[in-house]
Short mmCIF file of C-alpha atoms and ligand atoms in Angstrom, two decimals:
data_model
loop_
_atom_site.label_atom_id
_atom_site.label_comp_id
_atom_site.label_asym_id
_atom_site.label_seq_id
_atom_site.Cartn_x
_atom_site.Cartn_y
_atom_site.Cartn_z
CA UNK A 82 9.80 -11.17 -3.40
CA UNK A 83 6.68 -11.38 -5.27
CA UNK A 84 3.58 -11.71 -3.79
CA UNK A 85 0.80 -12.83 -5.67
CA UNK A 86 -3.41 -13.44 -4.69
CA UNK A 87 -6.03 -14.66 -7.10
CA UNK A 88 -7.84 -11.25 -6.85
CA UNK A 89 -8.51 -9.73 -9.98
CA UNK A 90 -6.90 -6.36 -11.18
CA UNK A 91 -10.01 -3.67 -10.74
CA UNK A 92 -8.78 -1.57 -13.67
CA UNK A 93 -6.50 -1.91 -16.80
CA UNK A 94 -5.10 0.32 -19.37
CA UNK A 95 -5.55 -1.29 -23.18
CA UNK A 96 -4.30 2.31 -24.90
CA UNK A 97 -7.54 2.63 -26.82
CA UNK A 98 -9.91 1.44 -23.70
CA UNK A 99 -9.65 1.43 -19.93
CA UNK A 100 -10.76 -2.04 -18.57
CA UNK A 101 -12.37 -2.07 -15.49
CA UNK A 102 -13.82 -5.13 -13.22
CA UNK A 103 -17.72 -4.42 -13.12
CA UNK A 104 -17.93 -4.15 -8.95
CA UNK A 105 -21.62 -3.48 -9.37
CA UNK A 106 -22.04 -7.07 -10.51
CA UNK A 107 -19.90 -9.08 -7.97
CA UNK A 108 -20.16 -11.10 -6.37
CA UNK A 109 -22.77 -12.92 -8.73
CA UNK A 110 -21.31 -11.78 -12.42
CA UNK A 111 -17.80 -11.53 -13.07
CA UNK A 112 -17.55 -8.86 -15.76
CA UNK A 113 -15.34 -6.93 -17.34
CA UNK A 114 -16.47 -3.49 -18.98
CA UNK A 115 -14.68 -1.21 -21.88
CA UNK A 116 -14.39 2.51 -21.08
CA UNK A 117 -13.83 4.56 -24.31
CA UNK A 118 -15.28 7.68 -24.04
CA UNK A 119 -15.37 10.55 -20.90
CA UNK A 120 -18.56 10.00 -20.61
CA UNK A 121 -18.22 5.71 -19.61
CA UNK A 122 -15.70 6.96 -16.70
CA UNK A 123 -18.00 9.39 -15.49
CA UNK A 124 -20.45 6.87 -15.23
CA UNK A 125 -18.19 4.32 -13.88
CA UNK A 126 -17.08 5.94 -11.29
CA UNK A 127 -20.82 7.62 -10.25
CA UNK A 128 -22.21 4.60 -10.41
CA UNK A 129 -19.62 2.53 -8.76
CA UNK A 130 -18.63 0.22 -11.19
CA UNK A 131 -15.56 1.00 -10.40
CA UNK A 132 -14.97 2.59 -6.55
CA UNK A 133 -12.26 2.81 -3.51
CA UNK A 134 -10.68 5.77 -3.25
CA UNK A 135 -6.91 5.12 -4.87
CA UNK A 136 -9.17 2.88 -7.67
CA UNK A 137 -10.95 6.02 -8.53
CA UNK A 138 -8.27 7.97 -8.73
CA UNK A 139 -6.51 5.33 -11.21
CA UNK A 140 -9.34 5.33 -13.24
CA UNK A 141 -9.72 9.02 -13.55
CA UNK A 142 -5.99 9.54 -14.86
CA UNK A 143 -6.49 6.94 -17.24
CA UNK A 144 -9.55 8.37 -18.42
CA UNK A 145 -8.13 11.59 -19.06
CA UNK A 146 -4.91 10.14 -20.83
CA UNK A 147 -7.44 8.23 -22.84
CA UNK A 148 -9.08 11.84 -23.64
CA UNK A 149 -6.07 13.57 -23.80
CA UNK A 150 -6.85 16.60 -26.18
CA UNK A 151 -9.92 17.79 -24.37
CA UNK A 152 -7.81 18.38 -21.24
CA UNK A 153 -11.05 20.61 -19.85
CA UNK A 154 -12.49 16.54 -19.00
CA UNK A 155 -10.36 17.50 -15.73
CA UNK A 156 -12.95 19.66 -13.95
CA UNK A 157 -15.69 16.78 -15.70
CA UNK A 158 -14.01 14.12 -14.12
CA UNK A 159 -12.86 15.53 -11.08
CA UNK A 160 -16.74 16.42 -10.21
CA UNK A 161 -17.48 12.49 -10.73
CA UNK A 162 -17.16 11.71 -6.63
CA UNK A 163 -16.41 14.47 -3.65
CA UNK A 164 -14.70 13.16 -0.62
CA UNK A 165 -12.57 10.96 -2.40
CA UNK A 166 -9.11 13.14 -2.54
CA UNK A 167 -7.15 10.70 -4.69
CA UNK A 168 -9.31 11.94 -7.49
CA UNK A 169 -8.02 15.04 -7.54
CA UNK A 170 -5.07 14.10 -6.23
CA UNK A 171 -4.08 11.81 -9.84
CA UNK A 172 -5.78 14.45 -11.92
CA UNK A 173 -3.44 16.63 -10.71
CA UNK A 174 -0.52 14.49 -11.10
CA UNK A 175 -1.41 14.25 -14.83
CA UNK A 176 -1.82 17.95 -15.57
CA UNK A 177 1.57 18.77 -13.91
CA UNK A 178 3.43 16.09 -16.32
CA UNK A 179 2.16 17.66 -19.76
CA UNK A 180 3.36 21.11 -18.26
CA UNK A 181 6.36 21.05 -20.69
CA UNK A 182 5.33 19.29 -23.27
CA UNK A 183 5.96 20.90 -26.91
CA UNK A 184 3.57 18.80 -28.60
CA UNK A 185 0.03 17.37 -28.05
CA UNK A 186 1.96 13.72 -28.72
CA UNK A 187 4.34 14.17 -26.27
CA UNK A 188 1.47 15.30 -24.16
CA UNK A 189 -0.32 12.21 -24.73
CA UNK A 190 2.67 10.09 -24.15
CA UNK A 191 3.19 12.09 -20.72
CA UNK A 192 -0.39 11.74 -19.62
CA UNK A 193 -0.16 7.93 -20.19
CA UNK A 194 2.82 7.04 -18.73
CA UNK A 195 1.92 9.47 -15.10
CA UNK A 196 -1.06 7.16 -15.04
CA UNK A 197 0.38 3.92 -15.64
CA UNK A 198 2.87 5.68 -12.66
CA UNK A 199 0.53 6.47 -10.44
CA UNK A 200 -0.92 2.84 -10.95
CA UNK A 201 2.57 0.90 -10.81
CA UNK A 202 3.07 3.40 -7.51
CA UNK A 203 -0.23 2.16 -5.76
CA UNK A 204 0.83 -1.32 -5.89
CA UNK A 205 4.20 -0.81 -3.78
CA UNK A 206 2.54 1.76 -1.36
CA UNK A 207 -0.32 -0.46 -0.64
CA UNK A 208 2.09 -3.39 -0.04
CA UNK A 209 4.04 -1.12 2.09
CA UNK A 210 0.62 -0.09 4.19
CA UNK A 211 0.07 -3.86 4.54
CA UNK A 212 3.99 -4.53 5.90
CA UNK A 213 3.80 -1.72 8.09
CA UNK A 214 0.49 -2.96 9.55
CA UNK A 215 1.35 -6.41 10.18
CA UNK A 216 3.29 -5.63 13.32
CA UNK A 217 -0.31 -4.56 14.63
CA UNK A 218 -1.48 -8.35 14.48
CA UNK A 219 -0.58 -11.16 16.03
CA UNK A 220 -1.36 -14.77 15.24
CA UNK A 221 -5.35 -15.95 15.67
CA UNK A 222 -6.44 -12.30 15.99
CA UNK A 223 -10.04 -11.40 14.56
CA UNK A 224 -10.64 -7.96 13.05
CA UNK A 225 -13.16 -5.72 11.77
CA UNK A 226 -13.85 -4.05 8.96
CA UNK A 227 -16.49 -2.06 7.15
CA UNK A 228 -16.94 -1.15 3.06
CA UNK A 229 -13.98 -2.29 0.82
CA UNK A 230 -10.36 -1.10 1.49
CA UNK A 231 -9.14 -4.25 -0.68
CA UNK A 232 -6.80 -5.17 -3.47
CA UNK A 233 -10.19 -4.38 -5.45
CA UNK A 234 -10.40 -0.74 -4.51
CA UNK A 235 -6.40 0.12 -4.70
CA UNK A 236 -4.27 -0.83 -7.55
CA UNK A 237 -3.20 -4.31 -5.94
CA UNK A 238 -3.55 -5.59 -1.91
CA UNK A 239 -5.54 -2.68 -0.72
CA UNK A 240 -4.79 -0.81 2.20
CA UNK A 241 -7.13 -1.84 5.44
CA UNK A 242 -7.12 -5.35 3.81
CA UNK A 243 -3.66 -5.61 2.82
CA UNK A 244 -1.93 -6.41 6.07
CA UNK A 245 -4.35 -9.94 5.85
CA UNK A 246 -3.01 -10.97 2.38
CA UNK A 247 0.53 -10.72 3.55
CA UNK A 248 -0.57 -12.26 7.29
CA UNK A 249 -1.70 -15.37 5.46
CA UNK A 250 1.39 -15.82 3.39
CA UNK A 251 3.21 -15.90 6.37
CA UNK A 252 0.70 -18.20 7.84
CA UNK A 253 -0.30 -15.63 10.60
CA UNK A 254 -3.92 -16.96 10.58
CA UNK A 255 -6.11 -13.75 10.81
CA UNK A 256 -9.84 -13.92 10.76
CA UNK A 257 -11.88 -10.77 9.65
CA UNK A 258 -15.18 -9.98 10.58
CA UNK A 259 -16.54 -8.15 7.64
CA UNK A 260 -19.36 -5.56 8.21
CA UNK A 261 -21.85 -5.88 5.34
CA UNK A 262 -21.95 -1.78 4.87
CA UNK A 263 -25.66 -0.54 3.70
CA UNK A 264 -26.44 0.60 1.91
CA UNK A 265 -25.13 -0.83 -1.66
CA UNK A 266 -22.63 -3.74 0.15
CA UNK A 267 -19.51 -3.05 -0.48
CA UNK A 268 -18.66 -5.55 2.78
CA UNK A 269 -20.78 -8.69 1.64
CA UNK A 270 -20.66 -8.36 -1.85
CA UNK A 271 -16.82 -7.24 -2.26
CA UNK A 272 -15.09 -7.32 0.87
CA UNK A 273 -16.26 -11.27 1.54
CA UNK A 274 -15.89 -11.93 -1.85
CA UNK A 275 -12.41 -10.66 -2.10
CA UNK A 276 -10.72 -12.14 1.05
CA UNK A 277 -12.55 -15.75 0.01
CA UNK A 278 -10.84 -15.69 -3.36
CA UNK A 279 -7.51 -14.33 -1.92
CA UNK A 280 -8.22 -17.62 0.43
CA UNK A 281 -8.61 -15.75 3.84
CA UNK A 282 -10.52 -16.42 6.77
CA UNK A 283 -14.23 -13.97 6.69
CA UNK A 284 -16.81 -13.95 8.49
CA UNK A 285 -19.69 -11.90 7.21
CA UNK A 286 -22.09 -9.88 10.03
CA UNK A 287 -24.60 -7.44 9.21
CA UNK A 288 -23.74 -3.95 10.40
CA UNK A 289 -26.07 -4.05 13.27
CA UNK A 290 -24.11 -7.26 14.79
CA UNK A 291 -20.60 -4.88 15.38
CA UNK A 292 -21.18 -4.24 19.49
CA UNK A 293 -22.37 -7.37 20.01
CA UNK A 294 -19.86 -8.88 17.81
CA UNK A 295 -16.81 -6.72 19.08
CA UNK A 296 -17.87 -8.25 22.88
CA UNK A 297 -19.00 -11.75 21.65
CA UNK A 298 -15.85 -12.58 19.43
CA UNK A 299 -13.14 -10.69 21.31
CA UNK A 300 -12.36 -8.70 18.46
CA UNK A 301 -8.76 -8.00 18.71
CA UNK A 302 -9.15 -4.73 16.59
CA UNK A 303 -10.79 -2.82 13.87
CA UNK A 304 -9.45 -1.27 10.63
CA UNK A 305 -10.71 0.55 7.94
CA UNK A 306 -9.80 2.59 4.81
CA UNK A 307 -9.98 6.26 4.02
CA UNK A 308 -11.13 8.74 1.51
CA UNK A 309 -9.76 11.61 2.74
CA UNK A 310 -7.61 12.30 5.59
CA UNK A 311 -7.55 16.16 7.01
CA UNK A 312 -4.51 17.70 8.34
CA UNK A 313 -5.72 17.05 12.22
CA UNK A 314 -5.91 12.77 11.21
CA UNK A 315 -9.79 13.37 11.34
CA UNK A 316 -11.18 10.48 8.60
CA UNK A 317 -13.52 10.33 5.93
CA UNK A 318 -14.35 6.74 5.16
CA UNK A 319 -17.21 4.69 4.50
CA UNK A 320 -20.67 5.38 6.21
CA UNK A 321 -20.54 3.23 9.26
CA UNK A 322 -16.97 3.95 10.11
CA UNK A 323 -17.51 6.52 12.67
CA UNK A 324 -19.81 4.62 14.51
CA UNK A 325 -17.35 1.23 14.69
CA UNK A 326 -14.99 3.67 16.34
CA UNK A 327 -17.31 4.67 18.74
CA UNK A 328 -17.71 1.23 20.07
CA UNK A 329 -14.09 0.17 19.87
CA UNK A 330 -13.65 3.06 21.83
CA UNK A 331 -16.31 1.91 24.26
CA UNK A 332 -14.77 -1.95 24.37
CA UNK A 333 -11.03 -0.75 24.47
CA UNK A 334 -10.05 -2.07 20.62
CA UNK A 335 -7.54 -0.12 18.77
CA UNK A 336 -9.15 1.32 15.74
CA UNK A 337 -6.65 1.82 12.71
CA UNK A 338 -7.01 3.89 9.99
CA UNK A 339 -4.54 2.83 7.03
CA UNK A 340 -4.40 5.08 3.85
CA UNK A 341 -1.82 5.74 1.31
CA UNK A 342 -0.06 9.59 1.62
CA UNK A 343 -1.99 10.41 -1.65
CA UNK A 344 -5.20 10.39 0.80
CA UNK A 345 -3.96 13.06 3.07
CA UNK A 346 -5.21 16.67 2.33
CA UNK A 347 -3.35 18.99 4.34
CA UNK A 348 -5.73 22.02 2.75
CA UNK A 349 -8.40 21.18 5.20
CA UNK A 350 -8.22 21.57 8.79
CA UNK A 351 -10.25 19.27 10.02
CA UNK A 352 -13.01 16.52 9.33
CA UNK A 353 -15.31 19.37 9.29
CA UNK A 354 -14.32 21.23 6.02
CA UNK A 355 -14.57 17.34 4.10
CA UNK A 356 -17.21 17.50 1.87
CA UNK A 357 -19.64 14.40 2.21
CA UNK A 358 -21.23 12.53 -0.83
CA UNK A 359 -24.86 12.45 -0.72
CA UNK A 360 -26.81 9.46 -2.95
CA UNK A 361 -29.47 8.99 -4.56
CA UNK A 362 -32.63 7.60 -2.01
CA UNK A 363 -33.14 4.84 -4.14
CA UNK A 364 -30.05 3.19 -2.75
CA UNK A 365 -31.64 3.04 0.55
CA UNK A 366 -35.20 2.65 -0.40
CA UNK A 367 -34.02 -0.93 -1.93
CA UNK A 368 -31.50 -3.18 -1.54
CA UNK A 369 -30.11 -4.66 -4.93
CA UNK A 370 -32.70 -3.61 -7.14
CA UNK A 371 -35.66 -5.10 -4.71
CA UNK A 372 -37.58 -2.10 -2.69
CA UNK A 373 -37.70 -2.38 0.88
CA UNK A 374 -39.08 0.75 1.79
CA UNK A 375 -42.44 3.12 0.80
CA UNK A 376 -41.82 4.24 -2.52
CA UNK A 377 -42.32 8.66 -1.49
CA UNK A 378 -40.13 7.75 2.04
CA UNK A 379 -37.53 10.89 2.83
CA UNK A 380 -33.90 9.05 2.88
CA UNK A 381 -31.28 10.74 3.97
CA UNK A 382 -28.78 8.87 2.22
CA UNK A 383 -24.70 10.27 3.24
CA UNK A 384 -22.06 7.94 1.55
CA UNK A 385 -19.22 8.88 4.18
CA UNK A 386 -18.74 9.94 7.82
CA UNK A 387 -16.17 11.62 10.19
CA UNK A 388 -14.32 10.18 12.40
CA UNK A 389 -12.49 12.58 14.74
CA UNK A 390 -8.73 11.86 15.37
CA UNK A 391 -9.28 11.39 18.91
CA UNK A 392 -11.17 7.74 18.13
CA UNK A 393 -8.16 6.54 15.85
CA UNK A 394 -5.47 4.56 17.65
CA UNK A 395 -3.14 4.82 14.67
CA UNK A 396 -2.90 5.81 11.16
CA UNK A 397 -1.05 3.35 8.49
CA UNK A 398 0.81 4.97 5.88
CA UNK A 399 3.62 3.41 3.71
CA UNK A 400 6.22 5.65 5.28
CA UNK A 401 5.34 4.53 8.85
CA UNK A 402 2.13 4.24 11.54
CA UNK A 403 1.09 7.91 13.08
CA UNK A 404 -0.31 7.44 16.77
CA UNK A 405 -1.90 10.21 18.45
CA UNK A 406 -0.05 13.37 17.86
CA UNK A 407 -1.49 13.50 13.92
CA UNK A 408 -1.09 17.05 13.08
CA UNK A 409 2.74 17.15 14.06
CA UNK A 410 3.45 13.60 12.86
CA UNK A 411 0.84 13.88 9.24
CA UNK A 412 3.82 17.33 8.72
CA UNK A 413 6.59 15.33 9.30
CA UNK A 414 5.35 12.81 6.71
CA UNK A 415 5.04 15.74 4.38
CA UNK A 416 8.23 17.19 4.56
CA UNK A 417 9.68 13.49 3.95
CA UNK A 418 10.60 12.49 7.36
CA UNK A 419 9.82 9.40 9.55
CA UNK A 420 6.90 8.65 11.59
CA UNK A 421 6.97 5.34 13.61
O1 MRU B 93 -18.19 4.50 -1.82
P1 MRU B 93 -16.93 3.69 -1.94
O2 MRU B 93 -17.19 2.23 -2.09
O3 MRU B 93 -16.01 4.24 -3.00
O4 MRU B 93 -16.21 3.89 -0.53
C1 MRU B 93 -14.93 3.35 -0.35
C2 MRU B 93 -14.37 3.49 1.02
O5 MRU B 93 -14.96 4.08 1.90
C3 MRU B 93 -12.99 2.93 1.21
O6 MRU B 93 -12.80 2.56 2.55
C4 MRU B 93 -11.90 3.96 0.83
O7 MRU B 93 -12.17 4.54 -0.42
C5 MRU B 93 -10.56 3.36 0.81
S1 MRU B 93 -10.32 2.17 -0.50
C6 MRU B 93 -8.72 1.62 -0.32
#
């Protein structure tokens, strides 16, 4: 069965050019930007034109088919955004399928079909996330969620956002509470955006409204993306995340976690060995372009947080929903067997 949404695709391959949905500009400008050289995907991705962890990852691979005979772009690319695992993740994915190749066009044929792979790949296991996660939800529930997990950020559907687009085609009537997530927006200016084109029900709340939101609304739960997930289920996501599971703690709300297996790296023990992206001040000294803020003030300015697996009621993959016992059940995934 084929599901479709009037979302836009976030990135394309065009063989001489990557294509890529200008996120920077929503929700005001709908644009669509060339990437021809290293050096545009570097920026893209730094700059978050383009941004969501599988997204990135996309991106990369086709940026390094598109470069193909300076294979060294790797380590170039690879430094463009830390937490996000998928970015390594893909670049590795392309590196192992040239291994045998006997000649730099087979090489380039190799490196462009793994990404258009790892791309045709995202689309099923983020439809599979959503699936799996709609047996979470029942009809007239409101959720929360923070930054942008959507179609947008993931090759098609997304992964926290997923389970709504298939909810509403089977008339399941969800309603999201979106948390606007300073400090560039990915909530108001993507996440709202999104779910209104892919016709869902959104209500927007600043970041600051979540408690009193959570107890006001009766929200039913909260879910949220991932960046990287350590081998103990403890979470990298979005700034803002940790906190949210805090107070779904503190109000009894399950608080989900869903991420595609390419987001799990079972090299680091725990949330504490994740590195965490640092910005630039200026994205907290302003808000879109207009300051708000002394010009000299100190920011401290993280991109990500932790939360500890002990705060996540479940984790979503497309093989299955973890709950609780993550390191056990995130091995079992590994070595191909079933969780939940
Ligand atoms: O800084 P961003 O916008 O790239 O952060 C994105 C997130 O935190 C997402 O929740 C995560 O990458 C998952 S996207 C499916």
């Amino acid at each position: 069965m084929t599901h479709s949404f009037a979302v836009p695709r976030s990135v394309e391959w065009k063989e001489t050019a990557i294509t890529i949905l200008n996120q920077q500009k929503l929700p005001d400008v709908t644009e669509y930007l060339e990437l021809t050289t290293k050096e545009d995907v570097f920026d893209a991705i730094v700059t978050l034109k383009v941004r969501g962890a599988p997204a990135i990852g996309i991106t990369a691979a086709f940026g390094l088919a598109l470069a193909a005979k300076d294979i060294d772009i790797k380590q170039y690319l690879n430094s463009s955004r830390p937490t996000a695992i998928n970015l390594s993740w893909a670049l590795e994915r392309l590196s192992h399928s040239i291994e045998n190749a006997i000649s730099v066009n087979e090489a380039k044929t190799n490196l462009v079909h793994e990404a258009i792979q790892i791309q045709v790949e995202d689309e099923e296991t983020c439809r599979m996330i959503g699936q799996n996660a709609l047996q979470l939800f029942k009809k007239g529930d409101r959720i929360m969620t923070i930054c942008n997990a959507g179609s947008i950020a993931t090759s098609r559907y997304g992964t926290a956002l997923a389970p709504f687009y298939l909810a509403k085609q089977k008339d399941l009537g969800l309603h999201i509470y979106a948390c606007e997530t300073r400090p560039v927006l990915q909530g108001s200016r993507l996440t709202a955006w999104e779910l209104m084109q892919g016709g869902i029900d959104v209500t927007l709340i600043t970041d600051s409204m979540a408690a009193h939101t959570m107890k006001e609304k009766q929200i039913s739960a909260v879910i949220v993306g991932a960046d990287r997930i350590a081998k103990n289920g403890d979470t990298a996501n979005k700034i803002g995340t940790y906190g949210l599971a805090i107070l779904a703690n503190a109000f009894d709300i399950p608080f989900f976690v869903a991420a595609p297996l390419s987001t799990f790296d079972t090299k680091v023990k725990s949330g504490a060995d994740i590195p965490i992206e640092e910005r630039d001040p200026e994205e907290v000294r302003q808000i879109s372009g207009v300051r708000t803020a002394p010009t000299d003030v100190p920011v401290f300015n993280p991109a990500f947080d932790i939360t500890p697996h002990d705060l996540i009621s479940g984790i979503i993959t497309e093989k299955g929903i973890m709950t609780g016992s993550y390191e056990e059940e995130i091995e079992q995934l590994f070595r191909g067997e079933k969780v939940h």
